[in-house]
mmCIF file with all atom_site columns, C-alpha atoms and ligand atoms in Angstrom:
data_model
loop_
_atom_site.group_PDB
_atom_site.id
_atom_site.type_symbol
_atom_site.label_atom_id
_atom_site.label_alt_id
_atom_site.label_comp_id
_atom_site.label_asym_id
_atom_site.label_entity_id
_atom_site.label_seq_id
_atom_site.pdbx_PDB_ins_code
_atom_site.Cartn_x
_atom_site.Cartn_y
_atom_site.Cartn_z
_atom_site.occupancy
_atom_site.B_iso_or_equiv
_atom_site.pdbx_formal_charge
_atom_site.auth_seq_id
_atom_site.auth_comp_id
_atom_site.auth_asym_id
_atom_site.auth_atom_id
_atom_site.pdbx_PDB_model_num
ATOM   1   C CA  . MET U 1 1   ? 0.000   0.000  0.000  1.00 0.00 ? 1   MET U CA  1
ATOM   2   C CA  . SER U 1 2   ? 1.324   3.375  -0.959 1.00 0.00 ? 2   SER U CA  1
ATOM   3   C CA  . ARG U 1 3   ? 1.745   5.744  1.993  1.00 0.00 ? 3   ARG U CA  1
ATOM   4   C CA  . ILE U 1 4   ? 0.176   9.058  1.120  1.00 0.00 ? 4   ILE U CA  1
ATOM   5   C CA  . ALA U 1 5   ? 0.591   11.772 3.752  1.00 0.00 ? 5   ALA U CA  1
ATOM   6   C CA  . LEU U 1 6   ? -1.149  15.065 4.183  1.00 0.00 ? 6   LEU U CA  1
ATOM   7   C CA  . TYR U 1 7   ? 0.842   17.785 5.941  1.00 0.00 ? 7   TYR U CA  1
ATOM   8   C CA  . PRO U 1 8   ? -1.588  20.646 6.629  1.00 0.00 ? 8   PRO U CA  1
ATOM   9   C CA  . GLY U 1 9   ? -0.685  24.039 8.059  1.00 0.00 ? 9   GLY U CA  1
ATOM   10  C CA  . SER U 1 10  ? -0.777  27.787 7.666  1.00 0.00 ? 10  SER U CA  1
ATOM   11  C CA  . PHE U 1 11  ? 2.865   28.151 6.529  1.00 0.00 ? 11  PHE U CA  1
ATOM   12  C CA  . ASP U 1 12  ? 2.584   31.917 7.085  1.00 0.00 ? 12  ASP U CA  1
ATOM   13  C CA  . PRO U 1 13  ? 5.469   31.932 6.359  1.00 0.00 ? 13  PRO U CA  1
ATOM   14  C CA  . LEU U 1 14  ? 7.300   28.628 5.908  1.00 0.00 ? 14  LEU U CA  1
ATOM   15  C CA  . THR U 1 15  ? 9.964   28.185 8.610  1.00 0.00 ? 15  THR U CA  1
ATOM   16  C CA  . ASN U 1 16  ? 12.917  25.887 9.254  1.00 0.00 ? 16  ASN U CA  1
ATOM   17  C CA  . GLY U 1 17  ? 10.596  24.110 11.719 1.00 0.00 ? 17  GLY U CA  1
ATOM   18  C CA  . HIS U 1 18  ? 8.203   23.176 8.908  1.00 0.00 ? 18  HIS U CA  1
ATOM   19  C CA  . MET U 1 19  ? 11.160  22.111 6.742  1.00 0.00 ? 19  MET U CA  1
ATOM   20  C CA  . ASP U 1 20  ? 12.438  19.859 9.534  1.00 0.00 ? 20  ASP U CA  1
ATOM   21  C CA  . ILE U 1 21  ? 9.060   18.101 9.742  1.00 0.00 ? 21  ILE U CA  1
ATOM   22  C CA  . LEU U 1 22  ? 8.873   17.755 5.980  1.00 0.00 ? 22  LEU U CA  1
ATOM   23  C CA  . ARG U 1 23  ? 12.376  16.278 5.817  1.00 0.00 ? 23  ARG U CA  1
ATOM   24  C CA  . HIS U 1 24  ? 11.441  13.645 8.390  1.00 0.00 ? 24  HIS U CA  1
ATOM   25  C CA  . ALA U 1 25  ? 8.040   12.966 6.828  1.00 0.00 ? 25  ALA U CA  1
ATOM   26  C CA  . LEU U 1 26  ? 9.862   11.961 3.644  1.00 0.00 ? 26  LEU U CA  1
ATOM   27  C CA  . MET U 1 27  ? 11.295  9.050  5.642  1.00 0.00 ? 27  MET U CA  1
ATOM   28  C CA  . LEU U 1 28  ? 7.769   7.796  6.358  1.00 0.00 ? 28  LEU U CA  1
ATOM   29  C CA  . ALA U 1 29  ? 5.626   8.524  3.327  1.00 0.00 ? 29  ALA U CA  1
ATOM   30  C CA  . ASP U 1 30  ? 5.880   7.825  -0.378 1.00 0.00 ? 30  ASP U CA  1
ATOM   31  C CA  . GLN U 1 31  ? 3.991   10.972 -1.340 1.00 0.00 ? 31  GLN U CA  1
ATOM   32  C CA  . ILE U 1 32  ? 3.420   14.112 0.721  1.00 0.00 ? 32  ILE U CA  1
ATOM   33  C CA  . GLU U 1 33  ? 0.759   16.676 0.041  1.00 0.00 ? 33  GLU U CA  1
ATOM   34  C CA  . VAL U 1 34  ? 1.576   19.953 1.783  1.00 0.00 ? 34  VAL U CA  1
ATOM   35  C CA  . ALA U 1 35  ? -1.813  21.649 2.145  1.00 0.00 ? 35  ALA U CA  1
ATOM   36  C CA  . ILE U 1 36  ? -1.902  25.381 2.829  1.00 0.00 ? 36  ILE U CA  1
ATOM   37  C CA  . GLY U 1 37  ? -4.922  26.417 4.905  1.00 0.00 ? 37  GLY U CA  1
ATOM   38  C CA  . VAL U 1 38  ? -6.756  29.303 3.266  1.00 0.00 ? 38  VAL U CA  1
ATOM   39  C CA  . HIS U 1 39  ? -9.803  29.607 5.478  1.00 0.00 ? 39  HIS U CA  1
ATOM   40  C CA  . ALA U 1 40  ? -12.020 32.651 5.046  1.00 0.00 ? 40  ALA U CA  1
ATOM   41  C CA  . GLY U 1 41  ? -11.922 34.738 8.205  1.00 0.00 ? 41  GLY U CA  1
ATOM   42  C CA  . LYS U 1 42  ? -8.233  34.081 8.883  1.00 0.00 ? 42  LYS U CA  1
ATOM   43  C CA  . LYS U 1 43  ? -6.038  37.045 8.074  1.00 0.00 ? 43  LYS U CA  1
ATOM   44  C CA  . PRO U 1 44  ? -2.642  35.737 7.023  1.00 0.00 ? 44  PRO U CA  1
ATOM   45  C CA  . MET U 1 45  ? 0.372   37.971 6.490  1.00 0.00 ? 45  MET U CA  1
ATOM   46  C CA  . PHE U 1 46  ? 1.091   36.310 3.141  1.00 0.00 ? 46  PHE U CA  1
ATOM   47  C CA  . THR U 1 47  ? -1.433  35.486 0.422  1.00 0.00 ? 47  THR U CA  1
ATOM   48  C CA  . ALA U 1 48  ? -2.066  31.864 -0.435 1.00 0.00 ? 48  ALA U CA  1
ATOM   49  C CA  . GLY U 1 49  ? -0.071  32.336 -3.649 1.00 0.00 ? 49  GLY U CA  1
ATOM   50  C CA  . GLU U 1 50  ? 2.899   33.843 -1.817 1.00 0.00 ? 50  GLU U CA  1
ATOM   51  C CA  . ARG U 1 51  ? 2.923   31.012 0.727  1.00 0.00 ? 51  ARG U CA  1
ATOM   52  C CA  . LYS U 1 52  ? 2.810   28.451 -2.084 1.00 0.00 ? 52  LYS U CA  1
ATOM   53  C CA  . GLU U 1 53  ? 5.623   30.189 -3.961 1.00 0.00 ? 53  GLU U CA  1
ATOM   54  C CA  . MET U 1 54  ? 7.831   30.112 -0.850 1.00 0.00 ? 54  MET U CA  1
ATOM   55  C CA  . LEU U 1 55  ? 7.119   26.397 -0.369 1.00 0.00 ? 55  LEU U CA  1
ATOM   56  C CA  . VAL U 1 56  ? 7.697   25.460 -4.022 1.00 0.00 ? 56  VAL U CA  1
ATOM   57  C CA  . SER U 1 57  ? 11.072  27.168 -4.010 1.00 0.00 ? 57  SER U CA  1
ATOM   58  C CA  . ALA U 1 58  ? 12.209  25.867 -0.593 1.00 0.00 ? 58  ALA U CA  1
ATOM   59  C CA  . VAL U 1 59  ? 11.306  22.195 -1.095 1.00 0.00 ? 59  VAL U CA  1
ATOM   60  C CA  . GLN U 1 60  ? 13.738  22.050 -4.013 1.00 0.00 ? 60  GLN U CA  1
ATOM   61  C CA  . SER U 1 61  ? 16.493  21.817 -1.394 1.00 0.00 ? 61  SER U CA  1
ATOM   62  C CA  . LEU U 1 62  ? 15.036  18.507 -0.161 1.00 0.00 ? 62  LEU U CA  1
ATOM   63  C CA  . GLY U 1 63  ? 15.789  16.782 -3.476 1.00 0.00 ? 63  GLY U CA  1
ATOM   64  C CA  . ALA U 1 64  ? 12.448  14.973 -3.569 1.00 0.00 ? 64  ALA U CA  1
ATOM   65  C CA  . GLU U 1 65  ? 10.248  17.238 -5.666 1.00 0.00 ? 65  GLU U CA  1
ATOM   66  C CA  . GLU U 1 66  ? 8.519   14.313 -7.368 1.00 0.00 ? 66  GLU U CA  1
ATOM   67  C CA  . ARG U 1 67  ? 7.248   13.127 -3.948 1.00 0.00 ? 67  ARG U CA  1
ATOM   68  C CA  . ILE U 1 68  ? 6.004   16.474 -2.675 1.00 0.00 ? 68  ILE U CA  1
ATOM   69  C CA  . HIS U 1 69  ? 2.914   18.234 -3.957 1.00 0.00 ? 69  HIS U CA  1
ATOM   70  C CA  . ILE U 1 70  ? 1.691   21.598 -2.693 1.00 0.00 ? 70  ILE U CA  1
ATOM   71  C CA  . SER U 1 71  ? -1.963  22.576 -2.621 1.00 0.00 ? 71  SER U CA  1
ATOM   72  C CA  . TYR U 1 72  ? -4.588  24.592 -0.721 1.00 0.00 ? 72  TYR U CA  1
ATOM   73  C CA  . PHE U 1 73  ? -7.491  23.595 1.502  1.00 0.00 ? 73  PHE U CA  1
ATOM   74  C CA  . ASP U 1 74  ? -10.266 25.685 2.971  1.00 0.00 ? 74  ASP U CA  1
ATOM   75  C CA  . GLY U 1 75  ? -12.335 23.204 4.938  1.00 0.00 ? 75  GLY U CA  1
ATOM   76  C CA  . LEU U 1 76  ? -11.776 20.287 7.239  1.00 0.00 ? 76  LEU U CA  1
ATOM   77  C CA  . VAL U 1 77  ? -8.411  18.552 7.266  1.00 0.00 ? 77  VAL U CA  1
ATOM   78  C CA  . VAL U 1 78  ? -10.192 15.192 6.980  1.00 0.00 ? 78  VAL U CA  1
ATOM   79  C CA  . ASP U 1 79  ? -11.941 16.343 3.797  1.00 0.00 ? 79  ASP U CA  1
ATOM   80  C CA  . ALA U 1 80  ? -8.612  17.438 2.327  1.00 0.00 ? 80  ALA U CA  1
ATOM   81  C CA  . ALA U 1 81  ? -7.177  14.037 3.297  1.00 0.00 ? 81  ALA U CA  1
ATOM   82  C CA  . ARG U 1 82  ? -10.108 12.167 1.728  1.00 0.00 ? 82  ARG U CA  1
ATOM   83  C CA  . ASN U 1 83  ? -9.823  14.175 -1.493 1.00 0.00 ? 83  ASN U CA  1
ATOM   84  C CA  . ILE U 1 84  ? -6.291  12.970 -2.097 1.00 0.00 ? 84  ILE U CA  1
ATOM   85  C CA  . GLY U 1 85  ? -6.716  9.477  -0.628 1.00 0.00 ? 85  GLY U CA  1
ATOM   86  C CA  . ALA U 1 86  ? -4.280  10.150 2.233  1.00 0.00 ? 86  ALA U CA  1
ATOM   87  C CA  . ASN U 1 87  ? -3.819  7.531  4.934  1.00 0.00 ? 87  ASN U CA  1
ATOM   88  C CA  . LEU U 1 88  ? -1.342  9.514  7.057  1.00 0.00 ? 88  LEU U CA  1
ATOM   89  C CA  . LEU U 1 89  ? -1.700  12.945 8.631  1.00 0.00 ? 89  LEU U CA  1
ATOM   90  C CA  . ILE U 1 90  ? 1.578   14.626 9.574  1.00 0.00 ? 90  ILE U CA  1
ATOM   91  C CA  . ARG U 1 91  ? 1.810   17.055 12.503 1.00 0.00 ? 91  ARG U CA  1
ATOM   92  C CA  . GLY U 1 92  ? 4.870   18.486 14.219 1.00 0.00 ? 92  GLY U CA  1
ATOM   93  C CA  . LEU U 1 93  ? 5.300   18.607 17.985 1.00 0.00 ? 93  LEU U CA  1
ATOM   94  C CA  . ARG U 1 94  ? 7.344   21.285 19.707 1.00 0.00 ? 94  ARG U CA  1
ATOM   95  C CA  . ASP U 1 95  ? 6.280   20.911 23.316 1.00 0.00 ? 95  ASP U CA  1
ATOM   96  C CA  . GLY U 1 96  ? 3.605   19.689 25.694 1.00 0.00 ? 96  GLY U CA  1
ATOM   97  C CA  . THR U 1 97  ? 1.222   22.450 24.680 1.00 0.00 ? 97  THR U CA  1
ATOM   98  C CA  . ASP U 1 98  ? 1.355   21.255 21.069 1.00 0.00 ? 98  ASP U CA  1
ATOM   99  C CA  . LEU U 1 99  ? 0.850   17.686 22.290 1.00 0.00 ? 99  LEU U CA  1
ATOM   100 C CA  . ASP U 1 100 ? -2.291  18.458 24.316 1.00 0.00 ? 100 ASP U CA  1
ATOM   101 C CA  . TYR U 1 101 ? -3.926  20.265 21.429 1.00 0.00 ? 101 TYR U CA  1
ATOM   102 C CA  . GLU U 1 102 ? -2.744  17.856 18.754 1.00 0.00 ? 102 GLU U CA  1
ATOM   103 C CA  . MET U 1 103 ? -3.996  14.821 20.717 1.00 0.00 ? 103 MET U CA  1
ATOM   104 C CA  . GLN U 1 104 ? -7.487  16.339 20.739 1.00 0.00 ? 104 GLN U CA  1
ATOM   105 C CA  . MET U 1 105 ? -7.305  17.050 17.013 1.00 0.00 ? 105 MET U CA  1
ATOM   106 C CA  . ALA U 1 106 ? -5.999  13.564 16.259 1.00 0.00 ? 106 ALA U CA  1
ATOM   107 C CA  . GLY U 1 107 ? -8.857  12.020 18.252 1.00 0.00 ? 107 GLY U CA  1
ATOM   108 C CA  . MET U 1 108 ? -11.534 14.118 16.564 1.00 0.00 ? 108 MET U CA  1
ATOM   109 C CA  . ASN U 1 109 ? -10.053 13.507 13.117 1.00 0.00 ? 109 ASN U CA  1
ATOM   110 C CA  . LYS U 1 110 ? -9.863  9.748  13.752 1.00 0.00 ? 110 LYS U CA  1
ATOM   111 C CA  . THR U 1 111 ? -13.530 9.730  14.722 1.00 0.00 ? 111 THR U CA  1
ATOM   112 C CA  . MET U 1 112 ? -14.480 11.621 11.570 1.00 0.00 ? 112 MET U CA  1
ATOM   113 C CA  . MET U 1 113 ? -12.149 9.570  9.363  1.00 0.00 ? 113 MET U CA  1
ATOM   114 C CA  . PRO U 1 114 ? -11.227 6.178  10.881 1.00 0.00 ? 114 PRO U CA  1
ATOM   115 C CA  . GLU U 1 115 ? -8.877  5.297  8.016  1.00 0.00 ? 115 GLU U CA  1
ATOM   116 C CA  . ILE U 1 116 ? -6.504  8.202  8.755  1.00 0.00 ? 116 ILE U CA  1
ATOM   117 C CA  . LEU U 1 117 ? -3.557  7.825  11.126 1.00 0.00 ? 117 LEU U CA  1
ATOM   118 C CA  . THR U 1 118 ? -2.008  10.957 12.643 1.00 0.00 ? 118 THR U CA  1
ATOM   119 C CA  . ILE U 1 119 ? 1.764   10.784 12.887 1.00 0.00 ? 119 ILE U CA  1
ATOM   120 C CA  . PHE U 1 120 ? 3.448   13.156 15.334 1.00 0.00 ? 120 PHE U CA  1
ATOM   121 C CA  . ILE U 1 121 ? 6.979   14.110 14.398 1.00 0.00 ? 121 ILE U CA  1
ATOM   122 C CA  . PRO U 1 122 ? 9.075   15.652 17.181 1.00 0.00 ? 122 PRO U CA  1
ATOM   123 C CA  . ALA U 1 123 ? 10.821  18.903 16.340 1.00 0.00 ? 123 ALA U CA  1
ATOM   124 C CA  . SER U 1 124 ? 14.595  18.681 16.161 1.00 0.00 ? 124 SER U CA  1
ATOM   125 C CA  . SER U 1 125 ? 16.237  20.502 19.064 1.00 0.00 ? 125 SER U CA  1
ATOM   126 C CA  . THR U 1 126 ? 17.700  23.052 16.648 1.00 0.00 ? 126 THR U CA  1
ATOM   127 C CA  . VAL U 1 127 ? 14.267  24.247 15.472 1.00 0.00 ? 127 VAL U CA  1
ATOM   128 C CA  . ARG U 1 128 ? 11.810  23.549 18.263 1.00 0.00 ? 128 ARG U CA  1
ATOM   129 C CA  . HIS U 1 129 ? 11.734  27.157 19.390 1.00 0.00 ? 129 HIS U CA  1
ATOM   130 C CA  . ILE U 1 130 ? 10.725  28.458 15.953 1.00 0.00 ? 130 ILE U CA  1
ATOM   131 C CA  . THR U 1 131 ? 7.181   29.694 15.369 1.00 0.00 ? 131 THR U CA  1
ATOM   132 C CA  . ALA U 1 132 ? 5.818   31.442 12.284 1.00 0.00 ? 132 ALA U CA  1
ATOM   133 C CA  . THR U 1 133 ? 4.107   33.960 14.571 1.00 0.00 ? 133 THR U CA  1
ATOM   134 C CA  . LEU U 1 134 ? 7.415   35.110 16.084 1.00 0.00 ? 134 LEU U CA  1
ATOM   135 C CA  . VAL U 1 135 ? 9.092   35.123 12.681 1.00 0.00 ? 135 VAL U CA  1
ATOM   136 C CA  . ARG U 1 136 ? 6.361   37.495 11.443 1.00 0.00 ? 136 ARG U CA  1
ATOM   137 C CA  . GLN U 1 137 ? 6.756   39.743 14.468 1.00 0.00 ? 137 GLN U CA  1
ATOM   138 C CA  . ILE U 1 138 ? 10.551  39.894 14.324 1.00 0.00 ? 138 ILE U CA  1
ATOM   139 C CA  . ALA U 1 139 ? 10.680  40.443 10.542 1.00 0.00 ? 139 ALA U CA  1
ATOM   140 C CA  . SER U 1 140 ? 8.009   43.141 10.648 1.00 0.00 ? 140 SER U CA  1
ATOM   141 C CA  . MET U 1 141 ? 10.225  45.065 13.093 1.00 0.00 ? 141 MET U CA  1
ATOM   142 C CA  . GLY U 1 142 ? 13.253  44.648 10.855 1.00 0.00 ? 142 GLY U CA  1
ATOM   143 C CA  . GLY U 1 143 ? 14.884  41.923 12.957 1.00 0.00 ? 143 GLY U CA  1
ATOM   144 C CA  . ASP U 1 144 ? 17.155  39.230 11.563 1.00 0.00 ? 144 ASP U CA  1
ATOM   145 C CA  . VAL U 1 145 ? 15.323  35.942 10.927 1.00 0.00 ? 145 VAL U CA  1
ATOM   146 C CA  . THR U 1 146 ? 18.090  34.272 8.913  1.00 0.00 ? 146 THR U CA  1
ATOM   147 C CA  . GLU U 1 147 ? 18.395  31.421 11.425 1.00 0.00 ? 147 GLU U CA  1
ATOM   148 C CA  . PHE U 1 148 ? 14.677  30.668 11.443 1.00 0.00 ? 148 PHE U CA  1
ATOM   149 C CA  . VAL U 1 149 ? 13.585  30.445 7.806  1.00 0.00 ? 149 VAL U CA  1
ATOM   150 C CA  . PRO U 1 150 ? 14.857  29.070 4.476  1.00 0.00 ? 150 PRO U CA  1
ATOM   151 C CA  . GLN U 1 151 ? 16.940  31.506 2.437  1.00 0.00 ? 151 GLN U CA  1
ATOM   152 C CA  . ASN U 1 152 ? 14.213  32.230 -0.119 1.00 0.00 ? 152 ASN U CA  1
ATOM   153 C CA  . VAL U 1 153 ? 11.700  33.003 2.657  1.00 0.00 ? 153 VAL U CA  1
ATOM   154 C CA  . ASN U 1 154 ? 14.200  35.382 4.257  1.00 0.00 ? 154 ASN U CA  1
ATOM   155 C CA  . LYS U 1 155 ? 14.475  37.164 0.926  1.00 0.00 ? 155 LYS U CA  1
ATOM   156 C CA  . THR U 1 156 ? 10.684  37.423 0.560  1.00 0.00 ? 156 THR U CA  1
ATOM   157 C CA  . LEU U 1 157 ? 10.402  38.781 4.123  1.00 0.00 ? 157 LEU U CA  1
ATOM   158 C CA  . SER U 1 158 ? 13.158  41.311 3.517  1.00 0.00 ? 158 SER U CA  1
ATOM   159 C CA  . GLN U 1 159 ? 11.375  42.575 0.402  1.00 0.00 ? 159 GLN U CA  1
ATOM   160 C CA  . LYS U 1 160 ? 8.060   42.845 2.230  1.00 0.00 ? 160 LYS U CA  1
ATOM   161 C CA  . PHE U 1 161 ? 9.539   44.747 5.152  1.00 0.00 ? 161 PHE U CA  1
ATOM   162 C CA  . SER U 1 162 ? 12.272  46.590 3.244  1.00 0.00 ? 162 SER U CA  1
ATOM   163 C CA  . TYR U 1 163 ? 15.366  45.441 5.061  1.00 0.00 ? 163 TYR U CA  1
ATOM   164 C CA  . SER U 1 164 ? 18.506  44.000 3.546  1.00 0.00 ? 164 SER U CA  1
ATOM   165 C CA  . VAL U 1 165 ? 19.824  40.445 3.843  1.00 0.00 ? 165 VAL U CA  1
ATOM   166 C CA  . SER U 1 166 ? 23.274  39.176 3.021  1.00 0.00 ? 166 SER U CA  1
ATOM   167 C CA  . SER U 1 167 ? 23.027  36.371 0.454  1.00 0.00 ? 167 SER U CA  1
HETATM 168 P P1  . LIG D 2 .   ? -1.254  25.373 12.085 1.00 0.00 ? 201 LIG D P1  1
HETATM 169 O O1  . LIG D 2 .   ? -2.050  26.644 12.053 1.00 0.00 ? 201 LIG D O1  1
HETATM 170 O O2  . LIG D 2 .   ? -1.967  24.210 11.449 1.00 0.00 ? 201 LIG D O2  1
HETATM 171 O O3  . LIG D 2 .   ? -0.639  25.024 13.413 1.00 0.00 ? 201 LIG D O3  1
HETATM 172 P P2  . LIG D 2 .   ? 1.443   25.960 11.248 1.00 0.00 ? 201 LIG D P2  1
HETATM 173 O O4  . LIG D 2 .   ? 1.913   26.406 9.905  1.00 0.00 ? 201 LIG D O4  1
HETATM 174 O O5  . LIG D 2 .   ? 1.707   26.865 12.389 1.00 0.00 ? 201 LIG D O5  1
HETATM 175 O O6  . LIG D 2 .   ? -0.089  25.691 11.049 1.00 0.00 ? 201 LIG D O6  1
HETATM 176 O O7  . LIG D 2 .   ? 2.052   24.549 11.608 1.00 0.00 ? 201 LIG D O7  1
HETATM 177 C C1  . LIG D 2 .   ? 1.856   23.436 10.766 1.00 0.00 ? 201 LIG D C1  1
HETATM 178 C C2  . LIG D 2 .   ? 2.452   22.208 11.412 1.00 0.00 ? 201 LIG D C2  1
HETATM 179 O O8  . LIG D 2 .   ? 3.877   22.368 11.539 1.00 0.00 ? 201 LIG D O8  1
HETATM 180 C C3  . LIG D 2 .   ? 1.951   21.922 12.829 1.00 0.00 ? 201 LIG D C3  1
HETATM 181 O O9  . LIG D 2 .   ? 1.838   20.526 12.990 1.00 0.00 ? 201 LIG D O9  1
HETATM 182 C C4  . LIG D 2 .   ? 3.025   22.483 13.718 1.00 0.00 ? 201 LIG D C4  1
HETATM 183 O O10 . LIG D 2 .   ? 3.084   21.827 14.963 1.00 0.00 ? 201 LIG D O10 1
HETATM 184 C C5  . LIG D 2 .   ? 4.260   22.171 12.887 1.00 0.00 ? 201 LIG D C5  1
HETATM 185 N N1  . LIG D 2 .   ? 5.353   23.072 13.227 1.00 0.00 ? 201 LIG D N1  1
HETATM 186 C C6  . LIG D 2 .   ? 5.402   24.414 13.092 1.00 0.00 ? 201 LIG D C6  1
HETATM 187 N N2  . LIG D 2 .   ? 6.586   24.902 13.550 1.00 0.00 ? 201 LIG D N2  1
HETATM 188 C C7  . LIG D 2 .   ? 7.294   23.830 13.986 1.00 0.00 ? 201 LIG D C7  1
HETATM 189 C C8  . LIG D 2 .   ? 8.588   23.660 14.587 1.00 0.00 ? 201 LIG D C8  1
HETATM 190 N N3  . LIG D 2 .   ? 9.380   24.689 14.872 1.00 0.00 ? 201 LIG D N3  1
HETATM 191 N N4  . LIG D 2 .   ? 8.981   22.412 14.874 1.00 0.00 ? 201 LIG D N4  1
HETATM 192 C C9  . LIG D 2 .   ? 8.166   21.354 14.614 1.00 0.00 ? 201 LIG D C9  1
HETATM 193 N N5  . LIG D 2 .   ? 6.939   21.452 14.081 1.00 0.00 ? 201 LIG D N5  1
HETATM 194 C C10 . LIG D 2 .   ? 6.511   22.662 13.763 1.00 0.00 ? 201 LIG D C10 1
#
């Protein structure tokens, strides 16, 4: 049976934390669908198109483009999973707070879609402190986020907030 994984998230913007999860998910799944949440009512910093562009460019560094597909979803995660025939749902864990919330989600999702298995991937120690929220805050105040995001994302952030990055 082919292992098809859905990795849903906001990716606003993509961080080294997301990349770490993606890198490890490639060890578990044959195909990974990275699904960008574009729910009405949420006000992201980056448009859906910008978030996709950042992902498309960054995943090239993983050397597995034929196994990664990037798309959008605007409803339930289980519906997105059903639409692509996914049997695995990938989520990253940074700490106990993530775990408490993610356990509830995994339980609800399993009830709604018994054939899906949530896989929790622990954050590597080098990236577990990284959150997209803090990256947005730091970058918007002109701070240096080089250590927290892929190079192309850093460039996009620097253009948005008009600061310079060394390449
Ligand atoms: P969501 O709004 O669904 O939480 P995010 O883009 O913030 O969207 O996160 C998507 C997934 O990536 C989540 O499972 C989250 O736990 C995981 N993730 C985000 N940052 C990190 C990190 N630094 N280390 C490990 N996992 C992370």
